[in-house]
Coordinates of C-alpha atoms and ligand atoms in Angstrom, one line a residue:
X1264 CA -2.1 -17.5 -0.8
X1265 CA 0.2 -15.4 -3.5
X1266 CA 1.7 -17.1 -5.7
X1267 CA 4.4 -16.4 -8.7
X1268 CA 2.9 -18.8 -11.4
X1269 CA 0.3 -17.7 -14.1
X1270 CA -3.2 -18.8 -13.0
X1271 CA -4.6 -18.1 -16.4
X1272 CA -4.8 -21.7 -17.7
X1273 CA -5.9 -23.9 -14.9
X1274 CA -3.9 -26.9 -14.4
X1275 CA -1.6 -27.8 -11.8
X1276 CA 1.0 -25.6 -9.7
X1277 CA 4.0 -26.5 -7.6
X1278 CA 4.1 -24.1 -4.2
X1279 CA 7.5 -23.0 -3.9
X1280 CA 9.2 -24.5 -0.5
X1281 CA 8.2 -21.5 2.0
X1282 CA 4.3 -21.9 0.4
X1283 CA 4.4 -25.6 0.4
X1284 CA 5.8 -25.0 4.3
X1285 CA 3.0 -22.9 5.0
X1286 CA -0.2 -25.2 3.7
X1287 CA 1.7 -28.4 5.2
X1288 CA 3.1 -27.6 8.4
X1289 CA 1.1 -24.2 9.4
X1290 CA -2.0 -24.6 7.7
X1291 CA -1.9 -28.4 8.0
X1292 CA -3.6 -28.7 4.7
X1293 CA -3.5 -32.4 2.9
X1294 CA -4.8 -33.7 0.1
X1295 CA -8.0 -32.5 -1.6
X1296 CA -8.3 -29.8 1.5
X1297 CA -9.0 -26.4 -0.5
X1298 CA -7.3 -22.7 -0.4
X1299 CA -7.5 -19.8 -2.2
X1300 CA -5.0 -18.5 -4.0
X1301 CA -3.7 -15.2 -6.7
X1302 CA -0.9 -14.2 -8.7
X1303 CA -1.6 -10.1 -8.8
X1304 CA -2.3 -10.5 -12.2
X1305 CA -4.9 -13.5 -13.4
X1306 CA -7.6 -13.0 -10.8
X1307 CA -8.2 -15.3 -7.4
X1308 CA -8.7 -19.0 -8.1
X1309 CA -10.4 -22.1 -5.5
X1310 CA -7.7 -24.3 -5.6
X1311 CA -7.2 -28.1 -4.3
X1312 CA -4.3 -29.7 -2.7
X1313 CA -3.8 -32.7 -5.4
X1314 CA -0.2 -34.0 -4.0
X1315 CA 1.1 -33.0 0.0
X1316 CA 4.5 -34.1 0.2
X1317 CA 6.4 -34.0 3.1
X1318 CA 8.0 -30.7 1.8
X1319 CA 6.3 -30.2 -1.6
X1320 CA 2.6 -29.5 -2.3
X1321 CA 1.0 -29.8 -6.4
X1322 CA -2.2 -27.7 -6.3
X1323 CA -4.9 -28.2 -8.7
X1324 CA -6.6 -25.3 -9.8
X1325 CA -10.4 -25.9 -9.8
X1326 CA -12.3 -22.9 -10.8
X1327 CA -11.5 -19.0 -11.0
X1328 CA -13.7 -17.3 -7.6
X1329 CA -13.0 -13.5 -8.7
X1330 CA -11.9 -12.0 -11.8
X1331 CA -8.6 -9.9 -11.7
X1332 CA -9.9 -6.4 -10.2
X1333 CA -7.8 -3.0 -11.5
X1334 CA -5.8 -1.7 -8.6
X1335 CA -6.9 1.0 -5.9
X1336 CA -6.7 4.5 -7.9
X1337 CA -5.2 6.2 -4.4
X1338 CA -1.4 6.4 -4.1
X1339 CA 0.4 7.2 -1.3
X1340 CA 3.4 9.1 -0.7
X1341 CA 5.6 8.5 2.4
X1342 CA 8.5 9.4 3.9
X1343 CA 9.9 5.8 4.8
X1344 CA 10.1 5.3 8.7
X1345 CA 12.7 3.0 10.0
X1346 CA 12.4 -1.3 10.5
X1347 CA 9.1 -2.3 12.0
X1348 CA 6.9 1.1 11.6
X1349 CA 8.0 1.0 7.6
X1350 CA 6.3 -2.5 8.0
X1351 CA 3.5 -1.0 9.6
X1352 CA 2.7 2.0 7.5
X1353 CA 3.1 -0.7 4.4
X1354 CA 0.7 -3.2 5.8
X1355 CA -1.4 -1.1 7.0
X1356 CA -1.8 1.2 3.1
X1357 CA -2.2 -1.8 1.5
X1358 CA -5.3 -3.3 3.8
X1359 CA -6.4 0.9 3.6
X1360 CA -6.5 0.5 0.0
X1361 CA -3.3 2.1 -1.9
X1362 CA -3.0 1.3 -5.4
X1363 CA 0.6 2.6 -5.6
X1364 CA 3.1 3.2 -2.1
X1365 CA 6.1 5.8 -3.3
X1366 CA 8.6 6.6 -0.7
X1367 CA 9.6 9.6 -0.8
X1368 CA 12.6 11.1 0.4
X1369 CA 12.5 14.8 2.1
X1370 CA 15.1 16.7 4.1
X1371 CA 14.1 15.1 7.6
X1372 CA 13.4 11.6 6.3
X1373 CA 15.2 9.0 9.2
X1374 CA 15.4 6.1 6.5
X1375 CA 18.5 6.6 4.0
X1376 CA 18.5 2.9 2.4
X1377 CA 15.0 1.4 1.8
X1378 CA 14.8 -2.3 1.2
X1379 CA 12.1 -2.9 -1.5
X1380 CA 12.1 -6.4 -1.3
X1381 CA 11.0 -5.9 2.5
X1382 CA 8.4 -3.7 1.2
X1383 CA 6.9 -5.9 -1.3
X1384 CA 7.4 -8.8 1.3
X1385 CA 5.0 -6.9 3.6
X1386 CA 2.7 -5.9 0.6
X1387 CA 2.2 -9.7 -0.2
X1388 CA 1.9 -10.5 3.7
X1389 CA -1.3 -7.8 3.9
X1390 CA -2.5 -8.7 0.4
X1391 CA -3.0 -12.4 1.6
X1392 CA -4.3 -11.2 4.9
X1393 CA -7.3 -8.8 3.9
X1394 CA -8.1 -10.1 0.2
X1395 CA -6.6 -8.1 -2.3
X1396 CA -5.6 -9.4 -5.0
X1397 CA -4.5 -6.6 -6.7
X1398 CA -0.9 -5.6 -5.8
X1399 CA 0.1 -2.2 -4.7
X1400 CA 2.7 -1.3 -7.2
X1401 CA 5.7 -0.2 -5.1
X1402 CA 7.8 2.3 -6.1
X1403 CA 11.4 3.2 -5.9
X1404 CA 12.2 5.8 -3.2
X1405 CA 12.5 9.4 -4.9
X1406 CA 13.5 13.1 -3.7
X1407 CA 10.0 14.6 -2.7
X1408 CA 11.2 17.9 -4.9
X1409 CA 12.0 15.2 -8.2
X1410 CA 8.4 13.7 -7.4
X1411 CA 6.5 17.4 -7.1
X1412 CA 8.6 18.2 -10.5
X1413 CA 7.5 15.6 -12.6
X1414 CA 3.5 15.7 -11.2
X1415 CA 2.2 17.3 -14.0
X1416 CA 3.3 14.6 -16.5
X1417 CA 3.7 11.9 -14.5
X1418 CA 0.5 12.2 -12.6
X1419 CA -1.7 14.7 -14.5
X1420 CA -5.2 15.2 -12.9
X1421 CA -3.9 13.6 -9.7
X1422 CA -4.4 15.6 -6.4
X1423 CA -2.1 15.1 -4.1
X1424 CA -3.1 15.2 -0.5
X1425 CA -0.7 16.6 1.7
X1426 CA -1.1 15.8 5.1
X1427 CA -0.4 18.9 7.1
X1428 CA -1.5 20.5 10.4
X1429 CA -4.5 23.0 9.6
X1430 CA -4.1 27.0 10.1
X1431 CA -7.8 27.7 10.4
X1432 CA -9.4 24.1 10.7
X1433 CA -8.3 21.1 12.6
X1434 CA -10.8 18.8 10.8
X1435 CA -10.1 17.4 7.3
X1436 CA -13.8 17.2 6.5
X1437 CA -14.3 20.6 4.6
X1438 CA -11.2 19.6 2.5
X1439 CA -13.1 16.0 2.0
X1440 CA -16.3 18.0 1.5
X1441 CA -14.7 20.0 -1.3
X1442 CA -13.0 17.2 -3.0
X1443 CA -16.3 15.0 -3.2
X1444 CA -18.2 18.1 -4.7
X1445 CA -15.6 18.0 -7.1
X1446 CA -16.5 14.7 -8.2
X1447 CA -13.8 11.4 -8.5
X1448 CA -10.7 12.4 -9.3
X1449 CA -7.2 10.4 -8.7
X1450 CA -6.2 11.2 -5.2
X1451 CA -2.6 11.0 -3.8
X1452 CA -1.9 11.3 -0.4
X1453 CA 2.0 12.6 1.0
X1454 CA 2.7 11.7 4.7
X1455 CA 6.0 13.7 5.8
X1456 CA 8.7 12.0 8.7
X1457 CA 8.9 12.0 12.2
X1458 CA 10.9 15.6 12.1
X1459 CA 8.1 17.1 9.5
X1460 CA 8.6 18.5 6.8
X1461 CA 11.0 21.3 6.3
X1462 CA 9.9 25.2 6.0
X1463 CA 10.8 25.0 1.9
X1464 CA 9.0 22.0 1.6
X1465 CA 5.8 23.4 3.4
X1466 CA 6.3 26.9 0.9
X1467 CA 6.8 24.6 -2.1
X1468 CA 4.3 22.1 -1.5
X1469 CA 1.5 25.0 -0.5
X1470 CA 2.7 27.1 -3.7
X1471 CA 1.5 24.0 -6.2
X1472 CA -2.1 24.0 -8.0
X1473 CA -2.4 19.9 -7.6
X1474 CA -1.8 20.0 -3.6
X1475 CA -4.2 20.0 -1.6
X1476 CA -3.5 20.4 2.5
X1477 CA -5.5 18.2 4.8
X1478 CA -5.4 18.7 8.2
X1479 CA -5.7 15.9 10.8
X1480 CA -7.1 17.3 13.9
X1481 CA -5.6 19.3 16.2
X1482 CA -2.9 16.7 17.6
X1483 CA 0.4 16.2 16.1
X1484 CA 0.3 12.5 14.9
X1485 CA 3.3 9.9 14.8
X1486 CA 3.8 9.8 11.1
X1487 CA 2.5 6.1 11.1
X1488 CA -0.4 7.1 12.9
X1489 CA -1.0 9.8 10.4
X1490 CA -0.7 7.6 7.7
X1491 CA -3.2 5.6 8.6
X1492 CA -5.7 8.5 10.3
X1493 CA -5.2 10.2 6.7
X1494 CA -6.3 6.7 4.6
X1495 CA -8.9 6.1 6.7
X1496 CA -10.6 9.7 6.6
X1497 CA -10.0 9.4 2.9
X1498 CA -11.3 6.1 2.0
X1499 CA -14.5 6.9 4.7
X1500 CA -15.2 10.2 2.6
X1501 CA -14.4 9.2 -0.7
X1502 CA -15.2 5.4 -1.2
X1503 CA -13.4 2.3 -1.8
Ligands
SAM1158 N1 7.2 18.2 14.5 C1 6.8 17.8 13.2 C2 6.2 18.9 12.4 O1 6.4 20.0 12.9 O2 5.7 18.8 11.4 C3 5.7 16.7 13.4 C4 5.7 15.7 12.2 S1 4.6 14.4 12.5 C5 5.3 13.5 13.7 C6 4.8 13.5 11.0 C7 3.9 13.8 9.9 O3 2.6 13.4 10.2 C8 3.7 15.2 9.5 O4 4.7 15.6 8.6 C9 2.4 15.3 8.8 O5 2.5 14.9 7.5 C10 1.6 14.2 9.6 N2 0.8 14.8 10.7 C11 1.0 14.7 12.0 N3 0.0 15.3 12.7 C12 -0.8 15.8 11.8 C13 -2.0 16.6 11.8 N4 -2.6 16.9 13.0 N5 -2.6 17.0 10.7 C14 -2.1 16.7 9.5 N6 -0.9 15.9 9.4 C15 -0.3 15.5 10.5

């Protein structure tokens, strides 16, 4: 369970209304039952229900069960679908192991407004539902050209990734091949919207030293489909 306190010093807690809601009445948790529980920062602690009210829960922390881990080195660019698949593709980066989640903007993104709250809702939601306890940074939506133009400070040594049907290969292996010859290096990977990316954006992209295309087979992919076909190929080649 995430929650907003500092974990640091042990003690007691008070679960906010919605978390108290969730041990008492979904969970069905009373008193002295046990849960587990972070803050994104202080590690994951065991922790004991001490007082179940009828809409307030105190919880007891009893002993820290993993220290705090550094987050996922792998960030990953998107141009933001609408509603439910921007859910998805956020869930489903954060259980895949993103350490950062950057929406980027691009001349055929659907999305115009993007509601971070939403997005860091759903990054809590798959946090607490495949163990992480490091949080995904999430970052405010930016123009894919701003982003490519500020790589070399912002993200020096980074490759990025860019998901792209292949010329000569379908496969993304030799690309995974070459990058794990190359030994570790901060990966990025850029996952463009359901109308693809324009024919600048492909020039631009291809004409930049840190980009690296990676093909995805020979089908053209839903972009949340890609998304995840592209973290999993990734994280299968290259580790955590
Ligand atoms: N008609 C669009 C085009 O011509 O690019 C299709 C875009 S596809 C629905 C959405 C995104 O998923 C693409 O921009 C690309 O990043 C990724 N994608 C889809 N199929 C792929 C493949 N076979 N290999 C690599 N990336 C793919």
């Amino acid at each position: 369970l995430f929650l907003r306190h500092g974990l640091a010093d042990g003690g007691q807690v008070e679960a906010d209304r919605a978390q108290a809601n969730y041990l008492l009445n979904v969970l069905r948790l009373a008193d002295d039952d046990r849960v587990l529980v972070f803050n994104g920062r202080d590690g994951e602690w065991l922790a004991e229900i001490a007082a179940a009210g009828r809409k307030a829960c105190t919880l007891r922390l009893v002993e820290r069960t993993r220290p705090q881990t550094p987050q996922p080195d792998l960030h990953y660019l998107f141009a933001p679908l609408k509603h439910a698949r921007l859910d998805y593709m956020v869930q489903k980066a954060v259980e895949m192991g993103a350490g950062a989640l950057r929406p980027v903007m691009t001349r055929h993104t659907h999305a115009s407004r993007i509601n971070l709250e939403r997005m860091e809702a759903n990054v809590v939601e798959a946090a607490e539902q495949c163990g992480v306890i490091s949080l995904p940074d999430v970052r405010a939506p930016a123009a894919l050209d701003a982003v490519l133009a500020a790589w070399p400070q912002a993200d020096a040594g980074r490759r990025l990734l860019f998901c792209d049907e292949g010329e000569e290969s379908h496969s993304p292996l030799p690309v995974l091949a070459r990058l794990a010859g190359e030994g570790p290096s901060p990966l990025a990977l850029l996952v463009g919207p359901e109308g693809g990316f324009s024919k600048e954006e492909r020039a631009l992209l291809r004409g930049l030293p840190f980009v690296v295309p990676i093909p995805l087979g020979p089908r053209i992919l839903r972009a949340d489909t890609a998304a995840v076909a592209a973290l999993a190929v990734v994280q299968a080649a290259l580790g955590d």
